[in-house]
CSV table of C-alpha atoms in Angstrom, one decimal:
chain,number,residue,atom,x,y,z
A,14,MET,CA,-0.3,0.2,0.2
A,15,PRO,CA,2.2,3.0,-0.9
A,16,GLY,CA,2.4,5.2,1.5
A,17,GLY,CA,-0.2,4.1,3.7
A,18,SER,CA,-1.1,1.5,6.3
A,19,ARG,CA,-1.3,-2.0,6.6
A,20,TYR,CA,-3.2,-3.5,9.6
A,21,ASN,CA,-2.5,-7.4,11.2
A,22,PRO,CA,-5.2,-10.0,12.4
A,23,ALA,CA,-4.9,-8.4,16.1
A,24,GLY,CA,-5.8,-4.4,14.3
A,25,GLN,CA,-2.2,-2.6,15.1
A,26,GLU,CA,-0.8,-0.9,12.2
A,27,VAL,CA,1.8,-1.9,9.8
A,28,PRO,CA,3.7,1.2,8.4
A,29,ALA,CA,3.8,0.8,5.2
A,30,ASN,CA,7.2,2.8,2.8
A,31,ARG,CA,8.0,5.1,5.8
A,32,MET,CA,11.9,4.1,5.3
A,33,LEU,CA,14.0,5.9,3.0
A,34,PRO,CA,14.9,3.3,0.6
A,35,ASN,CA,18.6,3.0,0.9
A,36,HIS,CA,17.7,2.3,4.5
A,37,PRO,CA,19.8,-0.9,5.1
A,38,ILE,CA,18.2,-3.6,6.3
A,39,GLN,CA,19.5,-6.6,9.0
A,40,THR,CA,19.0,-10.1,9.1
A,41,MET,CA,17.9,-11.8,11.8
A,42,LEU,CA,19.1,-15.2,11.7
A,43,PHE,CA,17.3,-18.3,14.6
A,44,TYR,CA,18.1,-21.9,14.1
A,45,VAL,CA,18.7,-25.0,15.6
A,46,VAL,CA,21.3,-26.8,17.7
A,47,GLY,CA,22.3,-30.3,17.9
A,48,ASP,CA,20.4,-33.3,16.4
A,49,VAL,CA,17.6,-32.2,14.1
A,50,ASP,CA,15.4,-34.9,12.6
A,51,ASP,CA,12.7,-34.9,10.0
A,52,ALA,CA,10.0,-34.5,12.7
A,53,LEU,CA,11.8,-31.9,14.0
A,54,ILE,CA,12.4,-29.5,10.7
A,55,GLU,CA,8.7,-30.5,10.4
A,56,HIS,CA,7.7,-29.1,12.5
A,57,LEU,CA,10.3,-25.6,12.2
A,58,ARG,CA,8.6,-25.5,9.1
A,59,ASP,CA,4.6,-25.5,10.3
A,60,ALA,CA,6.0,-23.1,13.2
A,61,ILE,CA,7.6,-20.4,11.5
A,62,ASP,CA,4.5,-20.7,8.7
A,63,ASP,CA,2.6,-20.3,11.5
A,64,VAL,CA,4.2,-16.7,12.8
A,65,ALA,CA,4.6,-15.5,9.4
A,66,GLU,CA,0.9,-15.8,8.5
A,67,SER,CA,0.3,-14.2,11.5
A,68,ARG,CA,0.6,-10.4,11.2
A,69,ASP,CA,1.1,-8.2,8.2
A,70,TRP,CA,4.9,-7.8,7.9
A,71,THR,CA,6.8,-4.8,7.7
A,72,VAL,CA,9.8,-5.7,5.2
A,73,GLY,CA,8.2,-9.4,4.8
A,74,PRO,CA,7.8,-12.5,7.2
A,75,PRO,CA,10.0,-15.0,8.6
A,76,THR,CA,11.2,-17.2,6.0
A,77,PHE,CA,12.2,-21.2,6.4
A,78,ILE,CA,15.4,-22.0,6.0
A,79,GLU,CA,16.9,-25.7,5.6
A,80,GLU,CA,21.0,-25.1,4.2
A,81,ASP,CA,23.4,-27.7,3.8
A,82,ASP,CA,27.2,-26.4,5.3
A,83,GLU,CA,29.4,-28.9,2.6
A,84,ASN,CA,32.5,-27.7,5.4
A,85,ASP,CA,31.1,-30.1,7.6
A,86,ASN,CA,28.5,-31.7,6.3
A,87,GLU,CA,26.0,-30.3,8.8
A,88,VAL,CA,22.5,-29.2,7.8
A,89,LEU,CA,21.2,-25.7,9.2
A,90,VAL,CA,17.6,-25.9,9.7
A,91,GLY,CA,15.9,-22.2,11.1
A,92,GLY,CA,14.5,-19.5,9.6
A,93,THR,CA,15.7,-15.4,8.8
A,94,PHE,CA,13.6,-12.2,8.7
A,95,GLU,CA,14.7,-8.9,7.8
A,96,MET,CA,14.2,-5.8,9.2
A,97,TYR,CA,15.4,-2.2,8.6
A,98,THR,CA,18.8,-1.2,10.9
A,99,ALA,CA,18.8,0.8,14.0
A,100,LEU,CA,22.7,0.8,14.3
A,101,PRO,CA,24.4,4.3,13.9
A,102,PRO,CA,24.1,6.8,12.1
A,103,TRP,CA,20.3,5.1,10.8
A,104,ALA,CA,18.6,5.7,14.5
A,105,GLU,CA,17.5,8.8,13.6
A,106,LYS,CA,16.4,7.9,10.3
A,107,LEU,CA,14.5,4.8,11.8
A,108,ASP,CA,11.1,6.0,11.7
A,109,PRO,CA,9.4,5.3,15.4
A,110,LYS,CA,6.4,3.3,14.4
A,111,VAL,CA,8.8,1.2,11.9
A,112,ASP,CA,11.1,0.7,15.2
A,113,GLN,CA,8.3,-0.1,17.4
A,114,ALA,CA,6.8,-2.5,14.9
A,115,HIS,CA,10.0,-4.2,14.2
A,116,PHE,CA,10.0,-5.0,17.9
A,117,ASN,CA,6.4,-6.4,18.2
A,118,GLU,CA,7.8,-8.6,15.0
A,119,VAL,CA,10.7,-9.3,16.6
A,120,THR,CA,9.0,-10.5,19.7
A,121,SER,CA,6.1,-12.9,17.6
A,122,ILE,CA,8.9,-14.7,16.5
A,123,VAL,CA,10.3,-15.2,19.7
A,124,SER,CA,7.2,-16.2,20.9
A,125,ALA,CA,6.7,-19.1,18.3
A,126,MET,CA,10.4,-20.1,19.2
A,127,LYS,CA,9.7,-20.5,22.4
A,128,ARG,CA,6.7,-22.8,22.3
A,129,PHE,CA,8.4,-25.0,19.5
A,130,SER,CA,11.9,-25.1,21.8
A,131,ASP,CA,9.3,-26.0,24.7
A,132,ARG,CA,7.4,-28.7,22.7
A,133,THR,CA,10.4,-29.9,21.3
A,134,GLY,CA,12.9,-29.6,23.8
A,135,ALA,CA,15.3,-27.9,20.7
A,136,THR,CA,17.4,-24.5,21.6
A,137,VAL,CA,17.1,-22.2,18.9
A,138,VAL,CA,20.3,-19.8,18.6
A,139,PHE,CA,19.2,-16.2,17.8
A,140,GLU,CA,21.5,-13.8,15.9
A,141,ILE,CA,21.8,-10.3,13.7
A,142,ASP,CA,24.0,-10.1,11.2
A,143,ASP,CA,26.4,-12.9,12.3
A,144,HIS,CA,26.3,-11.4,15.9
A,145,SER,CA,24.9,-13.5,18.4
A,146,VAL,CA,21.7,-11.8,20.3
A,147,GLY,CA,20.5,-15.0,22.3
A,148,GLU,CA,19.3,-18.4,22.7
A,149,ILE,CA,16.1,-20.7,23.6
A,150,ALA,CA,16.8,-23.8,25.1
A,151,HIS,CA,13.7,-25.8,26.7
A,152,GLY,CA,12.0,-23.2,26.3
A,153,THR,CA,13.6,-21.0,28.4
A,154,LEU,CA,14.9,-17.4,27.4
A,155,ASP,CA,19.0,-16.5,28.4
A,156,ARG,CA,19.5,-13.5,29.2
A,157,THR,CA,21.1,-12.0,26.8
A,158,LEU,CA,18.0,-12.4,24.6
A,159,GLN,CA,15.5,-11.5,26.9
A,160,VAL,CA,17.3,-8.8,28.3
A,161,GLY,CA,19.9,-8.0,26.1
A,162,LEU,CA,18.4,-7.5,22.5
A,163,LEU,CA,14.3,-7.7,23.6
A,164,GLY,CA,14.1,-5.3,27.2
A,165,GLU,CA,16.8,-3.2,26.2
A,166,TRP,CA,14.9,-3.0,23.3
A,167,GLU,CA,11.7,-2.1,25.0
A,168,ARG,CA,13.4,0.1,26.6
A,169,VAL,CA,14.6,2.6,24.4
A,170,LEU,CA,11.5,2.8,23.2
A,171,ASN,CA,10.0,3.1,26.4
A,172,GLU,CA,12.2,6.2,26.7
A,173,ARG,CA,12.4,7.4,23.2
A,174,ASP,CA,7.9,7.2,23.2
A,175,GLY,CA,6.6,7.1,26.8
A,176,ALA,CA,5.0,3.8,26.2
A,177,ILE,CA,5.4,0.7,24.0
A,178,SER,CA,1.2,-0.2,22.8
C-alpha cells in the first residue's frame, strides 16, 4: 500500500513505505543447534509458517531455511527475518513506528520459537548480522535474548515514546 498503512489481524497498524529506499536492512537468523531429524524440521517449518501467516510484516515475513554446510556436512535449519537497521548512523532515520513494528515482529518470532523449543526440547540460537543475540533452550529464553535484546529494545522504545502500545 504505497504511502499508507496496513493492519495485522490484531488490528495494530503496520507501517508501510515509511523508510528511505536506501535504508540498510539487517537479517536476523534463528536456527536449531544439536540433532535435527525430519520430524523436528517439520515442526519448525510449521512454527515459522504459522507465525509468518499471523500478521502483516513491515519488510517481509520470516522464512524457513534448510541449508547444507558443505564444510562440515551439517544442516542449518531455522529461519531468517529482515528488518531495517537501527544502528548508527541510521537510528535517527528509523521511523519510530517502524522500530515499534519491528520490535513487535521480533517478539512474535521469539514467542513462536519459545513454544517450538518448549514442545520439542530444541535449542534455538538467534543472530543479527552474524552477532549472537541469545538463545532459547527447552522453552526458556536466556538472559542475552530476554534482557540484552528484547529488554533493551523495549527500554529504548519506552524512553523515546513514553510507552509501548
